[in-house]
C-alpha positions as YAML, in Angstrom:
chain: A
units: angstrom
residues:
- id: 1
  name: UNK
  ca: [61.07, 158.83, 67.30]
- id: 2
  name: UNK
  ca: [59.92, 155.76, 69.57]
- id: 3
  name: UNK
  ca: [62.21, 153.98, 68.51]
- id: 4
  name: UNK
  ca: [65.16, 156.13, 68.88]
- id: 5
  name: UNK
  ca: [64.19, 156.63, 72.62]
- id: 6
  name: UNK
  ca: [63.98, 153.34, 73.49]
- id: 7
  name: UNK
  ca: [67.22, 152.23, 71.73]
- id: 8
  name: UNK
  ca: [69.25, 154.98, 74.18]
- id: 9
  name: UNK
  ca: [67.26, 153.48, 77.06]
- id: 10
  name: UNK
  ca: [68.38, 150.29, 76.50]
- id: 11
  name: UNK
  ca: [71.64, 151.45, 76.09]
- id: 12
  name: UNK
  ca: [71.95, 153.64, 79.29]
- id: 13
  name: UNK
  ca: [70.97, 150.34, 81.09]
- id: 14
  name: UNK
  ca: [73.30, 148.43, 79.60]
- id: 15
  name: UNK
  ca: [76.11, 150.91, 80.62]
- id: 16
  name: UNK
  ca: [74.70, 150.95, 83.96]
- id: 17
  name: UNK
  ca: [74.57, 147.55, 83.98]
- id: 18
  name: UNK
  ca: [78.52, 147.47, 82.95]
- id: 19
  name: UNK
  ca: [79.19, 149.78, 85.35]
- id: 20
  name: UNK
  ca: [77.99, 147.69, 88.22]
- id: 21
  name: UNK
  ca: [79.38, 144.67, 87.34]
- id: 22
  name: UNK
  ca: [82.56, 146.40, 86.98]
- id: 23
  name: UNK
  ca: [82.74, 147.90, 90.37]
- id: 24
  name: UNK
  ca: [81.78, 144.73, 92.12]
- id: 25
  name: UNK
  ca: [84.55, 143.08, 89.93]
- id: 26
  name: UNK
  ca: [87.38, 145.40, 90.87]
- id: 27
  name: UNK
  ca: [86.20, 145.46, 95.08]
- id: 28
  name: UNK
  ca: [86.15, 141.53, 94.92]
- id: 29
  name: UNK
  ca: [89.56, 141.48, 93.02]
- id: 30
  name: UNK
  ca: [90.89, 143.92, 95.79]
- id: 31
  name: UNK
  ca: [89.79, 142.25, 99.02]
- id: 32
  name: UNK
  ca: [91.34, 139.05, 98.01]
- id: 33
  name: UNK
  ca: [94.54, 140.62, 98.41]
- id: 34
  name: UNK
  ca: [93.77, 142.06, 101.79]
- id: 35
  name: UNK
  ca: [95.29, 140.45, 105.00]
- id: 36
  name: UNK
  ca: [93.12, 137.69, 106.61]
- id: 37
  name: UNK
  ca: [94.38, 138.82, 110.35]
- id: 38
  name: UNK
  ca: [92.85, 142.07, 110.11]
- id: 39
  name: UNK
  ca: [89.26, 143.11, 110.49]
- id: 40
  name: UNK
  ca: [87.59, 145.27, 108.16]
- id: 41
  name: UNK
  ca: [85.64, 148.46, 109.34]
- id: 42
  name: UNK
  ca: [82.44, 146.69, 109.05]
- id: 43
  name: UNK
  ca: [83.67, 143.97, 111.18]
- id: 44
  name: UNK
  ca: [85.08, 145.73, 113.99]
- id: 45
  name: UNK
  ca: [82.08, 147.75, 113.93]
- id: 46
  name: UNK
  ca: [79.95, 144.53, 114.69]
- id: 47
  name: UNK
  ca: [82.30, 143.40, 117.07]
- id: 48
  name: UNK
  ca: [82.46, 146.73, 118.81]
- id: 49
  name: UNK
  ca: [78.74, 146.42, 119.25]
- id: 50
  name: UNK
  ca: [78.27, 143.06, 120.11]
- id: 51
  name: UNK
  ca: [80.67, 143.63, 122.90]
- id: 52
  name: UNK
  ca: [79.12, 146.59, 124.11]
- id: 53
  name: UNK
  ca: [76.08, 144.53, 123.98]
- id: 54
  name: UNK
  ca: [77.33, 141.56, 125.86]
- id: 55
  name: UNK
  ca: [79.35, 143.30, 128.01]
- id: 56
  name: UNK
  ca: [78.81, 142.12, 132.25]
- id: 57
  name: UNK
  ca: [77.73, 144.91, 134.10]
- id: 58
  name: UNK
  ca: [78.35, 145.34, 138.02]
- id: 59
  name: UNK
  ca: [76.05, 143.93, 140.51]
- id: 60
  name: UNK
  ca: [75.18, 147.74, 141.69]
- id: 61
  name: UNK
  ca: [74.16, 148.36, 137.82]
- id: 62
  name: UNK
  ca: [71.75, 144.93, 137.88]
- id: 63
  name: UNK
  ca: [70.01, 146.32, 140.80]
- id: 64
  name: UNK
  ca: [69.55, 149.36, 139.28]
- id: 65
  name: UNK
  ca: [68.11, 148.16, 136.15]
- id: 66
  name: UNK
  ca: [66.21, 145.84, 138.32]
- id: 67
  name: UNK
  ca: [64.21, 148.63, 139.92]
- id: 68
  name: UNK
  ca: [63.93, 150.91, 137.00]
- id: 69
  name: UNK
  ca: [61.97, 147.86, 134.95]
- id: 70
  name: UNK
  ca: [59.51, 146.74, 137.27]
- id: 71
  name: UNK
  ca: [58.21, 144.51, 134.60]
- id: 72
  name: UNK
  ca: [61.42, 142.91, 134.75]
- id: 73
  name: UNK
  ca: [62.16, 139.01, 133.70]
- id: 74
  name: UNK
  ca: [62.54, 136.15, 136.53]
- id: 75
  name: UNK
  ca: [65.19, 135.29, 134.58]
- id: 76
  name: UNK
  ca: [67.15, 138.68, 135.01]
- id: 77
  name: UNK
  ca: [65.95, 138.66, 138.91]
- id: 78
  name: UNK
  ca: [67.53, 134.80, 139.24]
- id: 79
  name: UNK
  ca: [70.52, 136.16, 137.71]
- id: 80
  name: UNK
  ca: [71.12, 139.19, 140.36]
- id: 81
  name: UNK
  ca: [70.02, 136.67, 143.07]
- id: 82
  name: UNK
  ca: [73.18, 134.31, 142.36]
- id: 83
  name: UNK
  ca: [75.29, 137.07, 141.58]
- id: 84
  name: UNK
  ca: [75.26, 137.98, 145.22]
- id: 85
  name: UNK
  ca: [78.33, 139.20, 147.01]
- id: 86
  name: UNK
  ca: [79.30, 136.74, 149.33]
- id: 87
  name: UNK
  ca: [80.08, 138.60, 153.07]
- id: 88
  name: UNK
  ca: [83.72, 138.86, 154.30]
- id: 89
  name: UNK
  ca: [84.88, 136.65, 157.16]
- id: 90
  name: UNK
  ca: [84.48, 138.10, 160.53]
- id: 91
  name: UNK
  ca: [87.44, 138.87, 162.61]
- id: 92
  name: UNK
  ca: [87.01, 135.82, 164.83]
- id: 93
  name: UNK
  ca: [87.34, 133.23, 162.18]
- id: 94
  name: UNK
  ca: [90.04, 134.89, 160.32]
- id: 95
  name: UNK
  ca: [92.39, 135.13, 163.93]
- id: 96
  name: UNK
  ca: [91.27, 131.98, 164.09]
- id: 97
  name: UNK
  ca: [92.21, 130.50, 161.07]
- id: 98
  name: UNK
  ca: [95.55, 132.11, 160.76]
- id: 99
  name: UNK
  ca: [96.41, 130.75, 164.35]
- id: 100
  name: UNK
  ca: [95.69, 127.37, 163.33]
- id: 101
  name: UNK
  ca: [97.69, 127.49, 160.07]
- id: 102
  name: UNK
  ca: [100.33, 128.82, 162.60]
- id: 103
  name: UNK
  ca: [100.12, 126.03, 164.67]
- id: 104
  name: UNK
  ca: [100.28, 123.60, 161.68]
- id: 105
  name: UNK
  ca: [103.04, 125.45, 160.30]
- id: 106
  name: UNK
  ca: [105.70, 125.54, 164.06]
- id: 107
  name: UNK
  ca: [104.63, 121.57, 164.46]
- id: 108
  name: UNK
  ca: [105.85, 120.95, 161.07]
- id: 109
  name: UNK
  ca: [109.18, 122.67, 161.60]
- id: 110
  name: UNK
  ca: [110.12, 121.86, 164.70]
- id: 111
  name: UNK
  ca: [111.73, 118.73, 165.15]
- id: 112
  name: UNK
  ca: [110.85, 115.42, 166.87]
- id: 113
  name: UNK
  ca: [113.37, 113.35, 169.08]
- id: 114
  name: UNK
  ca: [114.35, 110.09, 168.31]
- id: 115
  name: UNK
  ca: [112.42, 107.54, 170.22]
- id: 116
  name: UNK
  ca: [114.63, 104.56, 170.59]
- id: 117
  name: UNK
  ca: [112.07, 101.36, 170.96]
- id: 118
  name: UNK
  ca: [113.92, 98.25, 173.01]
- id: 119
  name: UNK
  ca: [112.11, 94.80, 173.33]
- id: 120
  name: UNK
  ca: [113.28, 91.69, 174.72]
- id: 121
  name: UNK
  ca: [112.41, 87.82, 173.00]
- id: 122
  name: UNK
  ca: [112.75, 84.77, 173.65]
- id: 123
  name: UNK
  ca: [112.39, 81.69, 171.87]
- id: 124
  name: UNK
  ca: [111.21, 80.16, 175.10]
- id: 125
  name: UNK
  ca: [107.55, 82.19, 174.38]
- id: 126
  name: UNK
  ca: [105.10, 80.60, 172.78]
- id: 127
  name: UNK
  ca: [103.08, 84.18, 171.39]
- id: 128
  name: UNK
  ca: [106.36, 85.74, 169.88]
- id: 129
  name: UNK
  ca: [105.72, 85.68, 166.33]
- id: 130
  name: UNK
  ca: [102.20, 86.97, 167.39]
- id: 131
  name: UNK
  ca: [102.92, 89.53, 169.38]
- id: 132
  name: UNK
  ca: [106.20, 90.69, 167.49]
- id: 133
  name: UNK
  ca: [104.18, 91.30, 164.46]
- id: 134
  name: UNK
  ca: [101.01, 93.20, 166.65]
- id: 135
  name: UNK
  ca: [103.76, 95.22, 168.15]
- id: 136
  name: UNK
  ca: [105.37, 95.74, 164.34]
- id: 137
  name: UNK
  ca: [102.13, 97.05, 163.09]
- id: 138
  name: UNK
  ca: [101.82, 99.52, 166.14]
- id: 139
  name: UNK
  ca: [105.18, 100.97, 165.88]
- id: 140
  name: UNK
  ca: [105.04, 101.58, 162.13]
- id: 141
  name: UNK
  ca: [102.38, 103.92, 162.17]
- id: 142
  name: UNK
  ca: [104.31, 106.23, 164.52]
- id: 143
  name: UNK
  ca: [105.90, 109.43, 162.77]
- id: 144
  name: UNK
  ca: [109.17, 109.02, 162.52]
- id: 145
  name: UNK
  ca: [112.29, 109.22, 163.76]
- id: 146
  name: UNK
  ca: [112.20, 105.75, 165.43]
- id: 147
  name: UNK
  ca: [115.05, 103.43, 166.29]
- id: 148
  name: UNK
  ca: [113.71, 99.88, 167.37]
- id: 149
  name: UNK
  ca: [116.27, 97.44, 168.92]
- id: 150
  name: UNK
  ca: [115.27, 93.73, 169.19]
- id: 151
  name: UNK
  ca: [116.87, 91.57, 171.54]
- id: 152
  name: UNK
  ca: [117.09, 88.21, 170.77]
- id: 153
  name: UNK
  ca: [119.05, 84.92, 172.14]
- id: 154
  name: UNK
  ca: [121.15, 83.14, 169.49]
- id: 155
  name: UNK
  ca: [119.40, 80.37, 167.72]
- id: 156
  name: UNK
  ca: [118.43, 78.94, 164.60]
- id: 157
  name: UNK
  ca: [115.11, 80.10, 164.28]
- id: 158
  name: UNK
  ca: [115.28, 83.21, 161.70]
- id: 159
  name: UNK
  ca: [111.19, 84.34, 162.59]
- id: 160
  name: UNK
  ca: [112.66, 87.67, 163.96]
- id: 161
  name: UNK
  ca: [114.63, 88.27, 161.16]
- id: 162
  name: UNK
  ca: [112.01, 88.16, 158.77]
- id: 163
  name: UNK
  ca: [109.37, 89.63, 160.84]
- id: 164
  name: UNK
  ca: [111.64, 92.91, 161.33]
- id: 165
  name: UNK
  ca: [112.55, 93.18, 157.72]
- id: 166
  name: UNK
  ca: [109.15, 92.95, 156.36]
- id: 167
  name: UNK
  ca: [108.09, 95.92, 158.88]
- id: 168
  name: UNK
  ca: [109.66, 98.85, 156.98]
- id: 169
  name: UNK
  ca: [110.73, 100.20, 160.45]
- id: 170
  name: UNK
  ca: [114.18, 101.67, 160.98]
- id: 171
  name: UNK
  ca: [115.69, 98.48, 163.57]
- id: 172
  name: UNK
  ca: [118.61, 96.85, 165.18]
- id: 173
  name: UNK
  ca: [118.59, 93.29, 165.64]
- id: 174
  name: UNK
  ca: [120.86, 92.09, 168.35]
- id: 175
  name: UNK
  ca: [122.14, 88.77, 169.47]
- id: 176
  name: UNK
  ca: [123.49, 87.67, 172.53]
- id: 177
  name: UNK
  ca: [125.09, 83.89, 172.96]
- id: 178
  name: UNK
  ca: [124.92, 83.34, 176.77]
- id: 179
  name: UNK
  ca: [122.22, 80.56, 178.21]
- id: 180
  name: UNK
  ca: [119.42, 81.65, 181.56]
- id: 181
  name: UNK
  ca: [117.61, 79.49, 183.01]
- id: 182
  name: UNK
  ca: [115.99, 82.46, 185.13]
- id: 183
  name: UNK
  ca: [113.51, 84.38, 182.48]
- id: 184
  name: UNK
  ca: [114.08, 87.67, 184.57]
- id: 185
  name: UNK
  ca: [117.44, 87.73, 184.87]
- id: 186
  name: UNK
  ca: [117.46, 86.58, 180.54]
- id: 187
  name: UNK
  ca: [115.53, 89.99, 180.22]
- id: 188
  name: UNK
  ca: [117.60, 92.31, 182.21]
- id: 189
  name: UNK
  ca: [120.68, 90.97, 180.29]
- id: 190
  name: UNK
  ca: [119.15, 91.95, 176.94]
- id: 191
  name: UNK
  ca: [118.11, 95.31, 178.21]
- id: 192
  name: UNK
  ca: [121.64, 95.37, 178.87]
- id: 193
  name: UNK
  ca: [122.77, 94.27, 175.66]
- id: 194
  name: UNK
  ca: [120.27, 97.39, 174.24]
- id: 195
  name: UNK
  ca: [121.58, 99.77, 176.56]
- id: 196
  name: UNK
  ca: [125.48, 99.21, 175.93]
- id: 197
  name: UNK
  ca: [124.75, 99.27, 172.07]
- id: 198
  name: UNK
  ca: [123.17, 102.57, 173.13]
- id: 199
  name: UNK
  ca: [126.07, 103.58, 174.70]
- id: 200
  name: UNK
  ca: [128.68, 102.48, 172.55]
- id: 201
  name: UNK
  ca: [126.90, 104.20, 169.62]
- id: 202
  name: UNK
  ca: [126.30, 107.23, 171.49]
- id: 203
  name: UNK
  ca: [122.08, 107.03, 170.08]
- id: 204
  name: UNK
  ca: [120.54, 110.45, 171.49]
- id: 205
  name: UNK
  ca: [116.86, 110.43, 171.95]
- id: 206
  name: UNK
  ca: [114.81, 109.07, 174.67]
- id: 207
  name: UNK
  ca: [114.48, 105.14, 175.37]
- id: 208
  name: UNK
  ca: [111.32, 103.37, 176.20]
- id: 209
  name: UNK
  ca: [110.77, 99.56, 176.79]
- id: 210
  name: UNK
  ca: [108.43, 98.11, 174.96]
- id: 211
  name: UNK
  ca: [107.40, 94.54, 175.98]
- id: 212
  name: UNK
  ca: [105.62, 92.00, 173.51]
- id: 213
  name: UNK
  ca: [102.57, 92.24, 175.63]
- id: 214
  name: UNK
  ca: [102.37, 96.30, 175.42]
- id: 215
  name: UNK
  ca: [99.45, 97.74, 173.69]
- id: 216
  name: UNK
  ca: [99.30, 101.56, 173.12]
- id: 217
  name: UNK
  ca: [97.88, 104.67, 172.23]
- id: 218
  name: UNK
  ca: [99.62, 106.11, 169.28]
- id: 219
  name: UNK
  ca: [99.87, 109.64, 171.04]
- id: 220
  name: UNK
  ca: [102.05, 107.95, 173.73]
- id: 221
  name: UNK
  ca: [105.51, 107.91, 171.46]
- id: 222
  name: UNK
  ca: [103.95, 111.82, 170.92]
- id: 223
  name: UNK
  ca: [104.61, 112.55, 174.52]
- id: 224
  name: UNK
  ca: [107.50, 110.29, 175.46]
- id: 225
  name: UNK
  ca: [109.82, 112.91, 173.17]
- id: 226
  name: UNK
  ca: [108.94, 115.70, 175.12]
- id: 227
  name: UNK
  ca: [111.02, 114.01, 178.33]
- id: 228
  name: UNK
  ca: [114.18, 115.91, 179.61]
- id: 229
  name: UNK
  ca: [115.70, 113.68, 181.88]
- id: 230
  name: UNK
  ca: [113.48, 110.75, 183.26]
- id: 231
  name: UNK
  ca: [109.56, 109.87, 182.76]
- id: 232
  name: UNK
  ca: [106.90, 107.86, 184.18]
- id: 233
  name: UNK
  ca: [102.93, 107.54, 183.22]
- id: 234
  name: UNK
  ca: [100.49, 104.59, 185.16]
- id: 235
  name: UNK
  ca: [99.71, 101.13, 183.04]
- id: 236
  name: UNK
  ca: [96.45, 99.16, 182.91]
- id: 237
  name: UNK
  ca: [97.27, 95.53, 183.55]
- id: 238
  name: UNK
  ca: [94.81, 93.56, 181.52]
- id: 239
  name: UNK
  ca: [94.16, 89.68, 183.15]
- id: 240
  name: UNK
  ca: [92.86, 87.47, 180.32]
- id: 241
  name: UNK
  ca: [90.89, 85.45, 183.64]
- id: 242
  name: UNK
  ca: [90.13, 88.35, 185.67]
- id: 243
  name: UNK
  ca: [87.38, 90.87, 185.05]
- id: 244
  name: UNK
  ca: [88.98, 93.95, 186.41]
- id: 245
  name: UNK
  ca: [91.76, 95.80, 185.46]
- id: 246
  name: UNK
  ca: [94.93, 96.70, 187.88]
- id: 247
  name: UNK
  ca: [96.93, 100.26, 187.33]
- id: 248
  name: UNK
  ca: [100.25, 100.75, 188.05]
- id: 249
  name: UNK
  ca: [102.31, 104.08, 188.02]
- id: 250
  name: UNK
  ca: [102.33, 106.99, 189.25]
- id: 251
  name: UNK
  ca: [99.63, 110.10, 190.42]
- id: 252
  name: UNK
  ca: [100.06, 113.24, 189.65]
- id: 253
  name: UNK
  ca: [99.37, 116.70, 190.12]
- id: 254
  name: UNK
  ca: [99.67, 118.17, 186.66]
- id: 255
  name: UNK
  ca: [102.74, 116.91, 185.62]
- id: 256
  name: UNK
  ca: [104.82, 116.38, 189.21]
- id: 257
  name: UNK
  ca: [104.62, 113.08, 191.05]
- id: 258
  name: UNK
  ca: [102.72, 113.23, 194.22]
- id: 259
  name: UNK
  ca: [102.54, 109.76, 194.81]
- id: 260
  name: UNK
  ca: [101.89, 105.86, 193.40]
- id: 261
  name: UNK
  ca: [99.16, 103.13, 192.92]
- id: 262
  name: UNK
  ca: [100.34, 100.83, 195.44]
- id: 263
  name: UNK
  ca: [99.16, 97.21, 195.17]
- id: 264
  name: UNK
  ca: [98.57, 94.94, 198.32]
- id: 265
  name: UNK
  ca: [100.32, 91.82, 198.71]
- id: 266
  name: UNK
  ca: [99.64, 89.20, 201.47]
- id: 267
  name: UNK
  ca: [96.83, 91.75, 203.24]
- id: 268
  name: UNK
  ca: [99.94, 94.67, 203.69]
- id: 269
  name: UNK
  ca: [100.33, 97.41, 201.40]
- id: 270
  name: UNK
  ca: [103.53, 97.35, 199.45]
- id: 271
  name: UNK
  ca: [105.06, 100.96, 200.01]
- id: 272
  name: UNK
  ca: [107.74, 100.70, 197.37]
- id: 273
  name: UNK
  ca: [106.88, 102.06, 194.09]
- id: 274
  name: UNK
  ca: [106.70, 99.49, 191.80]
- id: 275
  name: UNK
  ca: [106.99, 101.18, 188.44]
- id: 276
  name: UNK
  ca: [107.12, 98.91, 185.88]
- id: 277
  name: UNK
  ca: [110.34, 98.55, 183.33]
- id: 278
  name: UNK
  ca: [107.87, 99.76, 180.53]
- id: 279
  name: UNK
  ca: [106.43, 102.43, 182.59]
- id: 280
  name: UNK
  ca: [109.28, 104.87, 182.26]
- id: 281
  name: UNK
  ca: [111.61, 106.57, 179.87]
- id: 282
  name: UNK
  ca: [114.81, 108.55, 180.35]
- id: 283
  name: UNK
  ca: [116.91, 110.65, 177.89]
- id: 284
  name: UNK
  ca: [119.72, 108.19, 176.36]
- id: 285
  name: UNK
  ca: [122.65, 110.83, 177.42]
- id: 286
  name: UNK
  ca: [122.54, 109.61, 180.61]
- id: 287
  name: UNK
  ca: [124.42, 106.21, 179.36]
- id: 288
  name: UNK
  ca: [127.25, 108.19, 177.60]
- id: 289
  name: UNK
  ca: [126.96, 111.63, 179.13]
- id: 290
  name: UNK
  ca: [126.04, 111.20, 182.50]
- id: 291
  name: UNK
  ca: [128.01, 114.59, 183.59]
- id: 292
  name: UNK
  ca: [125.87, 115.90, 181.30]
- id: 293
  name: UNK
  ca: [122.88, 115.54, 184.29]
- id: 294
  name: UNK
  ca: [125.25, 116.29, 187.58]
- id: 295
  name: UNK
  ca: [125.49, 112.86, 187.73]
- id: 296
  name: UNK
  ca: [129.15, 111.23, 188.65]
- id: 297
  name: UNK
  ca: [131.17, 109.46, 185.43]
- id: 298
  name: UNK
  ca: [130.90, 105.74, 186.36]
- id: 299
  name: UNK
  ca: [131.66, 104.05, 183.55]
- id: 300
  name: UNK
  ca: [132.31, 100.55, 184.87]
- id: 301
  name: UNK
  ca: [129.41, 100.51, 186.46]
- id: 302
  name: UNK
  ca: [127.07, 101.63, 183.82]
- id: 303
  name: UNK
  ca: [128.71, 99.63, 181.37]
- id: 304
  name: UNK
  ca: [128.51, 96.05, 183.51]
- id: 305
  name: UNK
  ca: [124.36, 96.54, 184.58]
- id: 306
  name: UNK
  ca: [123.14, 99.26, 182.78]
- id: 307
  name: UNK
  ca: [120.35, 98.87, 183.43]
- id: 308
  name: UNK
  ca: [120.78, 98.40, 187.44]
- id: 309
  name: UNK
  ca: [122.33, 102.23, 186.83]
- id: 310
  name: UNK
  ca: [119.33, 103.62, 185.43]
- id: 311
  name: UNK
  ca: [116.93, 102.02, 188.17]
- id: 312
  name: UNK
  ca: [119.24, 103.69, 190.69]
- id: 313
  name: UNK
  ca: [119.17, 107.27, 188.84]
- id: 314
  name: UNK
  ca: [115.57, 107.31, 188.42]
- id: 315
  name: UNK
  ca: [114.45, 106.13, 192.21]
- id: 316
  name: UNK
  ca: [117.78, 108.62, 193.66]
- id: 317
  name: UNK
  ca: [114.99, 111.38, 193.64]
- id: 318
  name: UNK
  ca: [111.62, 111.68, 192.51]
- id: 319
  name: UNK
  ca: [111.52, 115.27, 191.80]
- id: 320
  name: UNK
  ca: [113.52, 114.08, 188.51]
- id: 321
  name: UNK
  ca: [110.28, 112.16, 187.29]
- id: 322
  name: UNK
  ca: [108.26, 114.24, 185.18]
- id: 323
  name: UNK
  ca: [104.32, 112.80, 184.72]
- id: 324
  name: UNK
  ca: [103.40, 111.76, 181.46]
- id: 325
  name: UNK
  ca: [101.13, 113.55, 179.88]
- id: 326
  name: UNK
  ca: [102.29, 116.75, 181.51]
- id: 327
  name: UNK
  ca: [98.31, 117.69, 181.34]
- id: 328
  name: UNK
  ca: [97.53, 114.76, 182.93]
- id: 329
  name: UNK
  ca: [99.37, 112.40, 184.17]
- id: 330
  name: UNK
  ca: [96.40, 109.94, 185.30]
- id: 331
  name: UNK
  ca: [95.53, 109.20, 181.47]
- id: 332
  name: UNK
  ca: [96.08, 105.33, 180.47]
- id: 333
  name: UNK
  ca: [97.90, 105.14, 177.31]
- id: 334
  name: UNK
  ca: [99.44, 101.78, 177.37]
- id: 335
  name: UNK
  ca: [98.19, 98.84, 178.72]
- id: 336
  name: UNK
  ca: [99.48, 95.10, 178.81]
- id: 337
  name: UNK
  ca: [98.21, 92.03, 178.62]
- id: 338
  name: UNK
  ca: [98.44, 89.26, 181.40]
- id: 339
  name: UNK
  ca: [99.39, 85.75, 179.60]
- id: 340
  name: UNK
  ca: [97.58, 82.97, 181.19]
- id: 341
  name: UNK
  ca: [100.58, 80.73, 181.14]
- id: 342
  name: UNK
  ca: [103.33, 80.85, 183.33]
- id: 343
  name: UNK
  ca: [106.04, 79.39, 180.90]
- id: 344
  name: UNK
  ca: [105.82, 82.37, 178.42]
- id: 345
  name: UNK
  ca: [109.00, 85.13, 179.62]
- id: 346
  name: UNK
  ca: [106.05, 87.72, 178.68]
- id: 347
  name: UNK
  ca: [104.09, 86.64, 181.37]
- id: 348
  name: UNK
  ca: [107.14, 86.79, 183.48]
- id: 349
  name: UNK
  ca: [108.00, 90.44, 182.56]
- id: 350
  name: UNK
  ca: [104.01, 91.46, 183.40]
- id: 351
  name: UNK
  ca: [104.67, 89.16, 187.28]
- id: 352
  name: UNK
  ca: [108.20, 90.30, 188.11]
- id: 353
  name: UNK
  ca: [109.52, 93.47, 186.13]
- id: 354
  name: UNK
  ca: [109.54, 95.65, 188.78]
- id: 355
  name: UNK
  ca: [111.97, 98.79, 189.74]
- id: 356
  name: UNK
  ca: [112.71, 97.90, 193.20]
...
């Protein structure tokens, strides 16, 4: 009878046995056929928690949990201290950030004047391939739009030519054939030559004379577009054997001319105002247009001395000069330099270029 029994035990574990292996033979068959993309209910269920786990809770709830657990970790109190809310901006910096971005936005769209750039050479000078290439490098960082003329008298020299091409600056390079033997009347004909291309072209924009000698302040082509008709601002005069330093131009009250820097000559007081060629600008209309300003059309007149007309428009009545800066007109933002020699025509434009 042992026997017997433990025969059918062996055999009841032997089915159960079967049994198992079967079942784990059928599930393993069946999940290889199930789709890879999608989780089974034991994964999901994991995943579920996990997230639930893991999920970030609000700064509110951290502070919360914070003072519920005083035994809490420096680690969890580190973690609420750089989850801090940062504080809005106060009104003041928002009005005044959005007023500056305004600001930014208006200069950006509104749109500058042409300033048209006209400078006499000569061969005759000694410093012009210096001082052409100092004045290059000036007028190439202004912002744009800029129209620089170069006058020059017909030779074989090509130094100009090369100097102005290597610039990158929008230029006109003219040449005139006719011979001086007086350097001041050899600059007023090229300013001539500048002003009937002007003309002739019909440029718009406001002119400025720029001798080789000039050195500026960048915000001065800033303020020379904001002329209407005719403008005037003082000058440093700079004397390389002189320790002191002259100014010329005009003073102002705001941005209305009052009155001039008068320099004395032979113990008397010179009451003209000598403004100097490069101490003024006008609006170019007033070549081609002058109707345009109330002034008669006199064509033959403007087209012989052009220059001659301007002088006479701009001294007619000073009410027409506007100061530059408007702000204030006694700022120096261009100053120019006093050659020591008396053969270079610079050093004649800094002696004799006066409006008279």
């Amino acid at each position: 009878m042992g026997s017997v029994e433990r025969s059918k035990r062996r055999v009841q574990l032997w089915k159960k046995a079967i049994v198992h292996f079967g079942l784990c033979f059928v599930m393993g068959f069946f999940t290889g056929f199930a789709p890879a993309g999608k989780a089974s209910i034991f994964t999901s269920h994991v995943a579920a928690s996990n997230k639930s786990q893991s999920s970030p809770q609000p700064v509110e709830m951290l502070h919360q949990q914070a003072a519920s657990t005083p035994h809490a970790s420096n680690v969890n109190r580190s973690l609420i201290a750089e989850t801090a809310v940062p504080a809005p901006p106060s009104s003041k910096e928002s009005d005044h950030a959005t007023f500056l971005e305004k600001e930014e936005t208006e200069s950006k769209l509104a749109p500058r004047r042409l300033a048209i750039i006209v400078t006499p050479t000569s061969t005759k000078d000694p410093y012009q391939g210096v001082f052409l290439r100092r004045l290059a490098n000036t007028i190439r960082l202004v912002p744009p739009p800029l129209l620089w003329i170069v006058v020059e008298g017909q030779s074989d020299s090509d130094e100009v030519s090369e100097v102005l091409r290597k610039t990158g600056i929008m230029y006109r390079h003219l040449v005139f054939k006719e011979n001086f033997t007086d350097p001041e009347a050899e600059l007023d004909h090229q300013r001539n030559v500048a002003l009937r291309h002007i003309e002739k072209h019909r440029l718009s924009g406001i002119v400025h004379f720029a001798g080789l000698s000039n050195v500026y302040d960048l915000g001065f082509f800033d303020e020379i577009r904001q002329i209407e008709v005719f403008g005037t601002w003082p000058m440093a005069l700079l004397s390389a054997n002189e320790k002191k330093v002259i100014i010329e131009g005009p003073v102002c009250d705001s941005s209305q001319v009052i009155g001039w820097h008068l320099r004395k000559m032979n113990n008397e007081t010179d009451k003209r105002p000598p403004i100097h060629i490069s101490s003024f600008g006008f609006n170019s209309s007033i070549l081609w247009d002058p109707e345009r300003w109330g002034r008669p059309s006199s064509v033959q007149q403007t087209s012989q001395n052009s220059i001659k007309f301007v002088k006479q428009v701009a001294l007619e009545d000073e009410m027409k000069l506007k100061g530059i800066p408007p702000e204030d007109c006694s700022k120096i933002m261009l100053w120019r330099l006093n050659l020591p020699t008396s053969k270079s025509p610079s050093y004649q434009e800094n002696q004799e270029d006066k409006i008279v």
